[in-house]
Amino acid sequence: MLTDWSGMARRFPLIRGGGALLVLVGLGVIVGGAGGRNWLLPALITGAALAFLAMMIGGITKTIFTGLGTPKIRHWVVLGVGFIAEGGLVNLVVAKVPDRESREFWLWILFVVGVHFLILLFSHGPVCGLLGLICMLNAAVGLLLSDVPYRVFWVTDGVLKVAAGTAMIWISYRRPSQA
């Protein structure tokens, strides 16, 4: 059940790490969108690098799983499938939208990242799945509303990621007595 916060964290022990990753990547997306076209990719890469570093440190020290238990093989398999699907879909966007500077390219990238969050629902929990749906909707609206600067949708995507990541971290620290 969605209101069983402590149970959700135990069922999805990757939730805390996923949340931390989302917060850092989301901040990179926000900075990139707010900074302009030349900032999009560097800020995204910086956010992703910081997220990777946080995951590495959290994994090595095991603090990322404290109180959550050890992820099962199925969690890791789903995570791998999600990354493979995302990579394949990004390659499809690159092949279909050759103008890497275009509005269409960047909004489709946001859309396919949202798709991969639907897969991660099974490894990181329902917040991740809900994030996927909302990110896909945000990108689709951006593709439809060509009069609105696409950076508005880019920043919105970052805010969504930070909010979902924060919620996932919060859920991961809930204790049964707080539920």
mmCIF file of N, CA, C and O in Angstrom, residues 80-166:
data_model
loop_
_atom_site.group_PDB
_atom_site.id
_atom_site.type_symbol
_atom_site.label_atom_id
_atom_site.label_comp_id
_atom_site.label_asym_id
_atom_site.label_seq_id
_atom_site.Cartn_x
_atom_site.Cartn_y
_atom_site.Cartn_z
ATOM 1 N N GLY A 80 19.252 -2.761 -14.068
ATOM 2 C CA GLY A 80 20.009 -2.976 -15.311
ATOM 3 C C GLY A 80 19.138 -2.887 -16.545
ATOM 4 O O GLY A 80 19.510 -2.252 -17.543
ATOM 5 N N VAL A 81 17.959 -3.500 -16.489
ATOM 6 C CA VAL A 81 17.022 -3.437 -17.617
ATOM 7 C C VAL A 81 16.612 -1.980 -17.870
ATOM 8 O O VAL A 81 16.533 -1.537 -19.016
ATOM 9 N N GLY A 82 16.373 -1.236 -16.793
ATOM 10 C CA GLY A 82 16.010 0.178 -16.927
ATOM 11 C C GLY A 82 17.097 0.978 -17.623
ATOM 12 O O GLY A 82 16.820 1.785 -18.521
ATOM 13 N N PHE A 83 18.350 0.750 -17.226
ATOM 14 C CA PHE A 83 19.466 1.472 -17.848
ATOM 15 C C PHE A 83 19.643 1.072 -19.314
ATOM 16 O O PHE A 83 19.902 1.915 -20.168
ATOM 17 N N ILE A 84 19.495 -0.213 -19.605
ATOM 18 C CA ILE A 84 19.618 -0.678 -20.994
ATOM 19 C C ILE A 84 18.498 -0.086 -21.845
ATOM 20 O O ILE A 84 18.740 0.380 -22.968
ATOM 21 N N ALA A 85 17.283 -0.092 -21.314
ATOM 22 C CA ALA A 85 16.150 0.485 -22.058
ATOM 23 C C ALA A 85 16.380 1.973 -22.305
ATOM 24 O O ALA A 85 16.150 2.477 -23.414
ATOM 25 N N GLU A 86 16.840 2.680 -21.281
ATOM 26 C CA GLU A 86 17.106 4.112 -21.435
ATOM 27 C C GLU A 86 18.169 4.347 -22.505
ATOM 28 O O GLU A 86 18.008 5.206 -23.379
ATOM 29 N N GLY A 87 19.254 3.584 -22.455
ATOM 30 C CA GLY A 87 20.309 3.720 -23.458
ATOM 31 C C GLY A 87 19.802 3.461 -24.867
ATOM 32 O O GLY A 87 20.115 4.209 -25.803
ATOM 33 N N GLY A 88 18.994 2.417 -25.009
ATOM 34 C CA GLY A 88 18.431 2.107 -26.325
ATOM 35 C C GLY A 88 17.505 3.200 -26.828
ATOM 36 O O GLY A 88 17.549 3.580 -28.005
ATOM 37 N N LEU A 89 16.673 3.717 -25.932
ATOM 38 C CA LEU A 89 15.744 4.779 -26.322
ATOM 39 C C LEU A 89 16.474 6.090 -26.638
ATOM 40 O O LEU A 89 16.094 6.804 -27.568
ATOM 41 N N VAL A 90 17.531 6.394 -25.884
ATOM 42 C CA VAL A 90 18.326 7.591 -26.189
ATOM 43 C C VAL A 90 18.971 7.432 -27.566
ATOM 44 O O VAL A 90 18.977 8.373 -28.368
ATOM 45 N N ASN A 91 19.488 6.256 -27.861
ATOM 46 C CA ASN A 91 20.069 6.012 -29.191
ATOM 47 C C ASN A 91 19.029 6.180 -30.289
ATOM 48 O O ASN A 91 19.341 6.693 -31.372
ATOM 49 N N LEU A 92 17.808 5.768 -30.011
ATOM 50 C CA LEU A 92 16.728 5.947 -30.975
ATOM 51 C C LEU A 92 16.456 7.435 -31.210
ATOM 52 O O LEU A 92 16.296 7.876 -32.352
ATOM 53 N N VAL A 93 16.419 8.205 -30.149
ATOM 54 C CA VAL A 93 16.219 9.655 -30.282
ATOM 55 C C VAL A 93 17.368 10.265 -31.084
ATOM 56 O O VAL A 93 17.144 11.084 -31.982
ATOM 57 N N VAL A 94 18.584 9.868 -30.786
ATOM 58 C CA VAL A 94 19.754 10.392 -31.513
ATOM 59 C C VAL A 94 19.638 10.072 -33.002
ATOM 60 O O VAL A 94 19.943 10.908 -33.851
ATOM 61 N N ALA A 95 19.164 8.871 -33.319
ATOM 62 C CA ALA A 95 19.025 8.480 -34.725
ATOM 63 C C ALA A 95 17.875 9.215 -35.415
ATOM 64 O O ALA A 95 17.980 9.586 -36.589
ATOM 65 N N LYS A 96 16.787 9.425 -34.709
ATOM 66 C CA LYS A 96 15.582 10.022 -35.318
ATOM 67 C C LYS A 96 15.589 11.542 -35.309
ATOM 68 O O LYS A 96 14.914 12.166 -36.122
ATOM 69 N N VAL A 97 16.306 12.146 -34.364
ATOM 70 C CA VAL A 97 16.341 13.613 -34.256
ATOM 71 C C VAL A 97 17.816 14.033 -34.311
ATOM 72 O O VAL A 97 18.451 14.229 -33.273
ATOM 73 N N PRO A 98 18.351 14.168 -35.508
ATOM 74 C CA PRO A 98 19.794 14.424 -35.642
ATOM 75 C C PRO A 98 20.254 15.796 -35.142
ATOM 76 O O PRO A 98 21.429 15.960 -34.818
ATOM 77 N N ASP A 99 19.353 16.759 -35.030
ATOM 78 C CA ASP A 99 19.731 18.096 -34.565
ATOM 79 C C ASP A 99 19.783 18.098 -33.044
ATOM 80 O O ASP A 99 18.776 18.282 -32.366
ATOM 81 N N ARG A 100 20.984 17.924 -32.486
ATOM 82 C CA ARG A 100 21.164 17.812 -31.042
ATOM 83 C C ARG A 100 20.952 19.142 -30.314
ATOM 84 O O ARG A 100 20.972 19.203 -29.107
ATOM 85 N N GLU A 101 20.764 20.201 -31.063
ATOM 86 C CA GLU A 101 20.501 21.513 -30.469
ATOM 87 C C GLU A 101 19.011 21.852 -30.466
ATOM 88 O O GLU A 101 18.616 22.890 -29.949
ATOM 89 N N SER A 102 18.205 20.975 -31.021
ATOM 90 C CA SER A 102 16.796 21.310 -31.216
ATOM 91 C C SER A 102 15.945 21.065 -29.971
ATOM 92 O O SER A 102 16.262 20.238 -29.116
ATOM 93 N N ARG A 103 14.874 21.781 -29.916
ATOM 94 C CA ARG A 103 13.856 21.625 -28.878
ATOM 95 C C ARG A 103 13.342 20.192 -28.865
ATOM 96 O O ARG A 103 13.211 19.562 -27.816
ATOM 97 N N GLU A 104 13.056 19.684 -30.049
ATOM 98 C CA GLU A 104 12.512 18.331 -30.191
ATOM 99 C C GLU A 104 13.469 17.297 -29.580
ATOM 100 O O GLU A 104 13.047 16.390 -28.857
ATOM 101 N N PHE A 105 14.753 17.434 -29.884
ATOM 102 C CA PHE A 105 15.743 16.494 -29.354
ATOM 103 C C PHE A 105 15.712 16.465 -27.829
ATOM 104 O O PHE A 105 15.592 15.408 -27.217
ATOM 105 N N TRP A 106 15.814 17.633 -27.187
ATOM 106 C CA TRP A 106 15.905 17.688 -25.734
ATOM 107 C C TRP A 106 14.614 17.239 -25.057
ATOM 108 O O TRP A 106 14.647 16.586 -24.007
ATOM 109 N N LEU A 107 13.468 17.549 -25.653
ATOM 110 C CA LEU A 107 12.205 17.112 -25.041
ATOM 111 C C LEU A 107 12.008 15.604 -25.190
ATOM 112 O O LEU A 107 11.497 14.952 -24.274
ATOM 113 N N TRP A 108 12.441 15.048 -26.329
ATOM 114 C CA TRP A 108 12.363 13.595 -26.467
ATOM 115 C C TRP A 108 13.304 12.891 -25.491
ATOM 116 O O TRP A 108 12.991 11.823 -24.968
ATOM 117 N N ILE A 109 14.460 13.491 -25.235
ATOM 118 C CA ILE A 109 15.366 12.916 -24.230
ATOM 119 C C ILE A 109 14.668 12.874 -22.868
ATOM 120 O O ILE A 109 14.710 11.858 -22.161
ATOM 121 N N LEU A 110 14.012 13.974 -22.499
ATOM 122 C CA LEU A 110 13.271 13.984 -21.229
ATOM 123 C C LEU A 110 12.186 12.908 -21.217
ATOM 124 O O LEU A 110 11.966 12.249 -20.195
ATOM 125 N N PHE A 111 11.514 12.727 -22.347
ATOM 126 C CA PHE A 111 10.446 11.730 -22.429
ATOM 127 C C PHE A 111 10.995 10.320 -22.193
ATOM 128 O O PHE A 111 10.438 9.559 -21.396
ATOM 129 N N VAL A 112 12.097 9.957 -22.871
ATOM 130 C CA VAL A 112 12.612 8.597 -22.726
ATOM 131 C C VAL A 112 13.190 8.344 -21.335
ATOM 132 O O VAL A 112 13.124 7.214 -20.839
ATOM 133 N N VAL A 113 13.711 9.382 -20.703
ATOM 134 C CA VAL A 113 14.151 9.215 -19.308
ATOM 135 C C VAL A 113 12.934 8.891 -18.435
ATOM 136 O O VAL A 113 12.995 8.031 -17.555
ATOM 137 N N GLY A 114 11.811 9.557 -18.720
ATOM 138 C CA GLY A 114 10.568 9.247 -18.008
ATOM 139 C C GLY A 114 10.143 7.799 -18.213
ATOM 140 O O GLY A 114 9.707 7.131 -17.267
ATOM 141 N N VAL A 115 10.286 7.298 -19.427
ATOM 142 C CA VAL A 115 9.941 5.899 -19.723
ATOM 143 C C VAL A 115 10.773 4.959 -18.849
ATOM 144 O O VAL A 115 10.248 3.994 -18.291
ATOM 145 N N HIS A 116 12.044 5.243 -18.725
ATOM 146 C CA HIS A 116 12.895 4.333 -17.950
ATOM 147 C C HIS A 116 12.506 4.340 -16.469
ATOM 148 O O HIS A 116 12.665 3.351 -15.768
ATOM 149 N N PHE A 117 11.939 5.461 -15.976
ATOM 150 C CA PHE A 117 11.468 5.487 -14.590
ATOM 151 C C PHE A 117 10.290 4.533 -14.385
ATOM 152 O O PHE A 117 10.093 4.026 -13.275
ATOM 153 N N LEU A 118 9.508 4.292 -15.427
ATOM 154 C CA LEU A 118 8.407 3.323 -15.306
ATOM 155 C C LEU A 118 8.954 1.927 -15.016
ATOM 156 O O LEU A 118 8.369 1.181 -14.233
ATOM 157 N N ILE A 119 10.064 1.600 -15.637
ATOM 158 C CA ILE A 119 10.702 0.298 -15.381
ATOM 159 C C ILE A 119 11.241 0.263 -13.944
ATOM 160 O O ILE A 119 11.089 -0.731 -13.234
ATOM 161 N N LEU A 120 11.841 1.378 -13.527
ATOM 162 C CA LEU A 120 12.438 1.436 -12.188
ATOM 163 C C LEU A 120 11.400 1.401 -11.064
ATOM 164 O O LEU A 120 11.769 1.222 -9.899
ATOM 165 N N LEU A 121 10.142 1.523 -11.399
ATOM 166 C CA LEU A 121 9.080 1.340 -10.417
ATOM 167 C C LEU A 121 9.267 0.004 -9.698
ATOM 168 O O LEU A 121 9.053 -0.097 -8.493
ATOM 169 N N PHE A 122 9.742 -1.012 -10.423
ATOM 170 C CA PHE A 122 9.867 -2.355 -9.868
ATOM 171 C C PHE A 122 11.144 -2.560 -9.044
ATOM 172 O O PHE A 122 11.285 -3.566 -8.372
ATOM 173 N N SER A 123 12.061 -1.599 -9.102
ATOM 174 C CA SER A 123 13.267 -1.707 -8.282
ATOM 175 C C SER A 123 13.354 -0.603 -7.232
ATOM 176 O O SER A 123 14.022 -0.771 -6.214
ATOM 177 N N HIS A 124 12.692 0.529 -7.483
ATOM 178 C CA HIS A 124 12.804 1.690 -6.600
ATOM 179 C C HIS A 124 11.471 2.122 -5.976
ATOM 180 O O HIS A 124 11.454 3.010 -5.143
ATOM 181 N N GLY A 125 10.384 1.523 -6.411
ATOM 182 C CA GLY A 125 9.102 1.806 -5.801
ATOM 183 C C GLY A 125 8.193 2.733 -6.587
ATOM 184 O O GLY A 125 8.573 3.274 -7.629
ATOM 185 N N PRO A 126 6.972 2.895 -6.087
ATOM 186 C CA PRO A 126 5.933 3.621 -6.813
ATOM 187 C C PRO A 126 6.215 5.106 -7.033
ATOM 188 O O PRO A 126 5.727 5.685 -7.998
ATOM 189 N N VAL A 127 7.001 5.735 -6.174
ATOM 190 C CA VAL A 127 7.316 7.149 -6.399
ATOM 191 C C VAL A 127 8.052 7.292 -7.728
ATOM 192 O O VAL A 127 7.802 8.211 -8.498
ATOM 193 N N CYS A 128 8.944 6.354 -8.013
ATOM 194 C CA CYS A 128 9.708 6.382 -9.257
ATOM 195 C C CYS A 128 8.780 6.175 -10.461
ATOM 196 O O CYS A 128 8.931 6.853 -11.489
ATOM 197 N N GLY A 129 7.832 5.281 -10.348
ATOM 198 C CA GLY A 129 6.876 5.070 -11.434
ATOM 199 C C GLY A 129 6.010 6.293 -11.677
ATOM 200 O O GLY A 129 5.778 6.682 -12.834
ATOM 201 N N LEU A 130 5.546 6.906 -10.605
ATOM 202 C CA LEU A 130 4.749 8.129 -10.728
ATOM 203 C C LEU A 130 5.579 9.243 -11.359
ATOM 204 O O LEU A 130 5.103 9.978 -12.232
ATOM 205 N N LEU A 131 6.835 9.355 -10.940
ATOM 206 C CA LEU A 131 7.735 10.336 -11.545
ATOM 207 C C LEU A 131 7.847 10.102 -13.048
ATOM 208 O O LEU A 131 7.809 11.054 -13.835
ATOM 209 N N GLY A 132 7.967 8.853 -13.452
ATOM 210 C CA GLY A 132 8.058 8.540 -14.873
ATOM 211 C C GLY A 132 6.862 9.046 -15.649
ATOM 212 O O GLY A 132 7.005 9.685 -16.700
ATOM 213 N N LEU A 133 5.670 8.784 -15.131
ATOM 214 C CA LEU A 133 4.457 9.246 -15.815
ATOM 215 C C LEU A 133 4.402 10.768 -15.912
ATOM 216 O O LEU A 133 4.090 11.332 -16.972
ATOM 217 N N ILE A 134 4.729 11.442 -14.824
ATOM 218 C CA ILE A 134 4.653 12.906 -14.814
ATOM 219 C C ILE A 134 5.735 13.509 -15.718
ATOM 220 O O ILE A 134 5.486 14.482 -16.427
ATOM 221 N N CYS A 135 6.940 12.924 -15.717
ATOM 222 C CA CYS A 135 8.004 13.414 -16.599
ATOM 223 C C CYS A 135 7.629 13.219 -18.068
ATOM 224 O O CYS A 135 7.886 14.092 -18.908
ATOM 225 N N MET A 136 7.031 12.085 -18.392
ATOM 226 C CA MET A 136 6.590 11.845 -19.771
ATOM 227 C C MET A 136 5.514 12.853 -20.167
ATOM 228 O O MET A 136 5.541 13.396 -21.279
ATOM 229 N N LEU A 137 4.586 13.110 -19.269
ATOM 230 C CA LEU A 137 3.528 14.090 -19.535
ATOM 231 C C LEU A 137 4.126 15.479 -19.736
ATOM 232 O O LEU A 137 3.757 16.195 -20.672
ATOM 233 N N ASN A 138 5.054 15.872 -18.890
ATOM 234 C CA ASN A 138 5.717 17.166 -19.001
ATOM 235 C C ASN A 138 6.395 17.298 -20.370
ATOM 236 O O ASN A 138 6.242 18.319 -21.051
ATOM 237 N N ALA A 139 7.141 16.280 -20.784
ATOM 238 C CA ALA A 139 7.839 16.318 -22.073
ATOM 239 C C ALA A 139 6.846 16.345 -23.230
ATOM 240 O O ALA A 139 7.043 17.081 -24.208
ATOM 241 N N ALA A 140 5.770 15.564 -23.131
ATOM 242 C CA ALA A 140 4.761 15.530 -24.205
ATOM 243 C C ALA A 140 4.087 16.891 -24.352
ATOM 244 O O ALA A 140 3.879 17.375 -25.474
ATOM 245 N N VAL A 141 3.762 17.520 -23.225
ATOM 246 C CA VAL A 141 3.163 18.859 -23.288
ATOM 247 C C VAL A 141 4.159 19.831 -23.927
ATOM 248 O O VAL A 141 3.791 20.665 -24.751
ATOM 249 N N GLY A 142 5.433 19.700 -23.581
ATOM 250 C CA GLY A 142 6.461 20.536 -24.185
ATOM 251 C C GLY A 142 6.558 20.352 -25.686
ATOM 252 O O GLY A 142 6.748 21.317 -26.436
ATOM 253 N N LEU A 143 6.411 19.115 -26.141
ATOM 254 C CA LEU A 143 6.447 18.847 -27.584
ATOM 255 C C LEU A 143 5.226 19.452 -28.283
ATOM 256 O O LEU A 143 5.323 19.893 -29.430
ATOM 257 N N LEU A 144 4.102 19.483 -27.588
ATOM 258 C CA LEU A 144 2.866 20.026 -28.174
ATOM 259 C C LEU A 144 2.811 21.553 -28.146
ATOM 260 O O LEU A 144 2.284 22.174 -29.067
ATOM 261 N N LEU A 145 3.325 22.147 -27.088
ATOM 262 C CA LEU A 145 3.241 23.607 -26.921
ATOM 263 C C LEU A 145 4.532 24.268 -27.406
ATOM 264 O O LEU A 145 5.361 24.725 -26.616
ATOM 265 N N SER A 146 4.680 24.356 -28.701
ATOM 266 C CA SER A 146 5.934 24.858 -29.264
ATOM 267 C C SER A 146 6.157 26.344 -29.010
ATOM 268 O O SER A 146 7.270 26.840 -29.192
ATOM 269 N N ASP A 147 5.132 27.083 -28.581
ATOM 270 C CA ASP A 147 5.307 28.507 -28.283
ATOM 271 C C ASP A 147 5.942 28.754 -26.914
ATOM 272 O O ASP A 147 6.447 29.839 -26.652
ATOM 273 N N VAL A 148 5.908 27.746 -26.053
ATOM 274 C CA VAL A 148 6.504 27.876 -24.720
ATOM 275 C C VAL A 148 7.969 27.426 -24.817
ATOM 276 O O VAL A 148 8.245 26.355 -25.354
ATOM 277 N N PRO A 149 8.902 28.231 -24.323
ATOM 278 C CA PRO A 149 10.315 27.835 -24.386
ATOM 279 C C PRO A 149 10.528 26.458 -23.756
ATOM 280 O O PRO A 149 10.034 26.183 -22.658
ATOM 281 N N TYR A 150 11.264 25.606 -24.455
ATOM 282 C CA TYR A 150 11.430 24.242 -23.959
ATOM 283 C C TYR A 150 12.196 24.192 -22.644
ATOM 284 O O TYR A 150 12.063 23.245 -21.877
ATOM 285 N N ARG A 151 12.953 25.227 -22.345
ATOM 286 C CA ARG A 151 13.684 25.243 -21.075
ATOM 287 C C ARG A 151 12.724 25.281 -19.883
ATOM 288 O O ARG A 151 13.072 24.829 -18.793
ATOM 289 N N VAL A 152 11.504 25.773 -20.084
ATOM 290 C CA VAL A 152 10.494 25.739 -19.024
ATOM 291 C C VAL A 152 10.211 24.286 -18.643
ATOM 292 O O VAL A 152 10.132 23.925 -17.464
ATOM 293 N N PHE A 153 10.107 23.426 -19.645
ATOM 294 C CA PHE A 153 9.816 22.014 -19.401
ATOM 295 C C PHE A 153 11.049 21.296 -18.848
ATOM 296 O O PHE A 153 10.931 20.358 -18.071
ATOM 297 N N TRP A 154 12.216 21.757 -19.248
ATOM 298 C CA TRP A 154 13.468 21.198 -18.747
ATOM 299 C C TRP A 154 13.594 21.494 -17.245
ATOM 300 O O TRP A 154 13.869 20.594 -16.457
ATOM 301 N N VAL A 155 13.371 22.748 -16.844
ATOM 302 C CA VAL A 155 13.440 23.111 -15.428
ATOM 303 C C VAL A 155 12.346 22.376 -14.645
ATOM 304 O O VAL A 155 12.598 21.874 -13.543
ATOM 305 N N THR A 156 11.147 22.297 -15.214
ATOM 306 C CA THR A 156 10.058 21.563 -14.561
ATOM 307 C C THR A 156 10.468 20.119 -14.319
ATOM 308 O O THR A 156 10.231 19.563 -13.236
ATOM 309 N N ASP A 157 11.106 19.500 -15.302
ATOM 310 C CA ASP A 157 11.576 18.130 -15.164
ATOM 311 C C ASP A 157 12.562 18.018 -13.997
ATOM 312 O O ASP A 157 12.476 17.083 -13.192
ATOM 313 N N GLY A 158 13.471 18.970 -13.896
ATOM 314 C CA GLY A 158 14.425 18.952 -12.787
ATOM 315 C C GLY A 158 13.756 19.093 -11.436
ATOM 316 O O GLY A 158 14.104 18.391 -10.478
ATOM 317 N N VAL A 159 12.779 19.986 -11.354
ATOM 318 C CA VAL A 159 12.040 20.171 -10.102
ATOM 319 C C VAL A 159 11.300 18.882 -9.731
ATOM 320 O O VAL A 159 11.287 18.474 -8.552
ATOM 321 N N LEU A 160 10.717 18.223 -10.717
ATOM 322 C CA LEU A 160 10.027 16.954 -10.467
ATOM 323 C C LEU A 160 10.997 15.904 -9.921
ATOM 324 O O LEU A 160 10.665 15.170 -8.985
ATOM 325 N N LYS A 161 12.178 15.838 -10.503
ATOM 326 C CA LYS A 161 13.172 14.863 -10.048
ATOM 327 C C LYS A 161 13.629 15.166 -8.616
ATOM 328 O O LYS A 161 13.756 14.256 -7.798
ATOM 329 N N VAL A 162 13.886 16.435 -8.322
ATOM 330 C CA VAL A 162 14.297 16.795 -6.958
ATOM 331 C C VAL A 162 13.186 16.453 -5.968
ATOM 332 O O VAL A 162 13.449 15.896 -4.891
ATOM 333 N N ALA A 163 11.942 16.760 -6.315
ATOM 334 C CA ALA A 163 10.811 16.478 -5.415
ATOM 335 C C ALA A 163 10.645 14.975 -5.192
ATOM 336 O O ALA A 163 10.491 14.521 -4.045
ATOM 337 N N ALA A 164 10.687 14.202 -6.271
ATOM 338 C CA ALA A 164 10.527 12.750 -6.136
ATOM 339 C C ALA A 164 11.703 12.157 -5.365
ATOM 340 O O ALA A 164 11.513 11.292 -4.495
ATOM 341 N N GLY A 165 12.909 12.610 -5.662
ATOM 342 C CA GLY A 165 14.088 12.108 -4.953
ATOM 343 C C GLY A 165 14.025 12.415 -3.471
ATOM 344 O O GLY A 165 14.344 11.571 -2.630
ATOM 345 N N THR A 166 13.606 13.629 -3.141
ATOM 346 C CA THR A 166 13.465 14.013 -1.739
ATOM 347 C C THR A 166 12.425 13.132 -1.049
ATOM 348 O O THR A 166 12.632 12.671 0.081
#
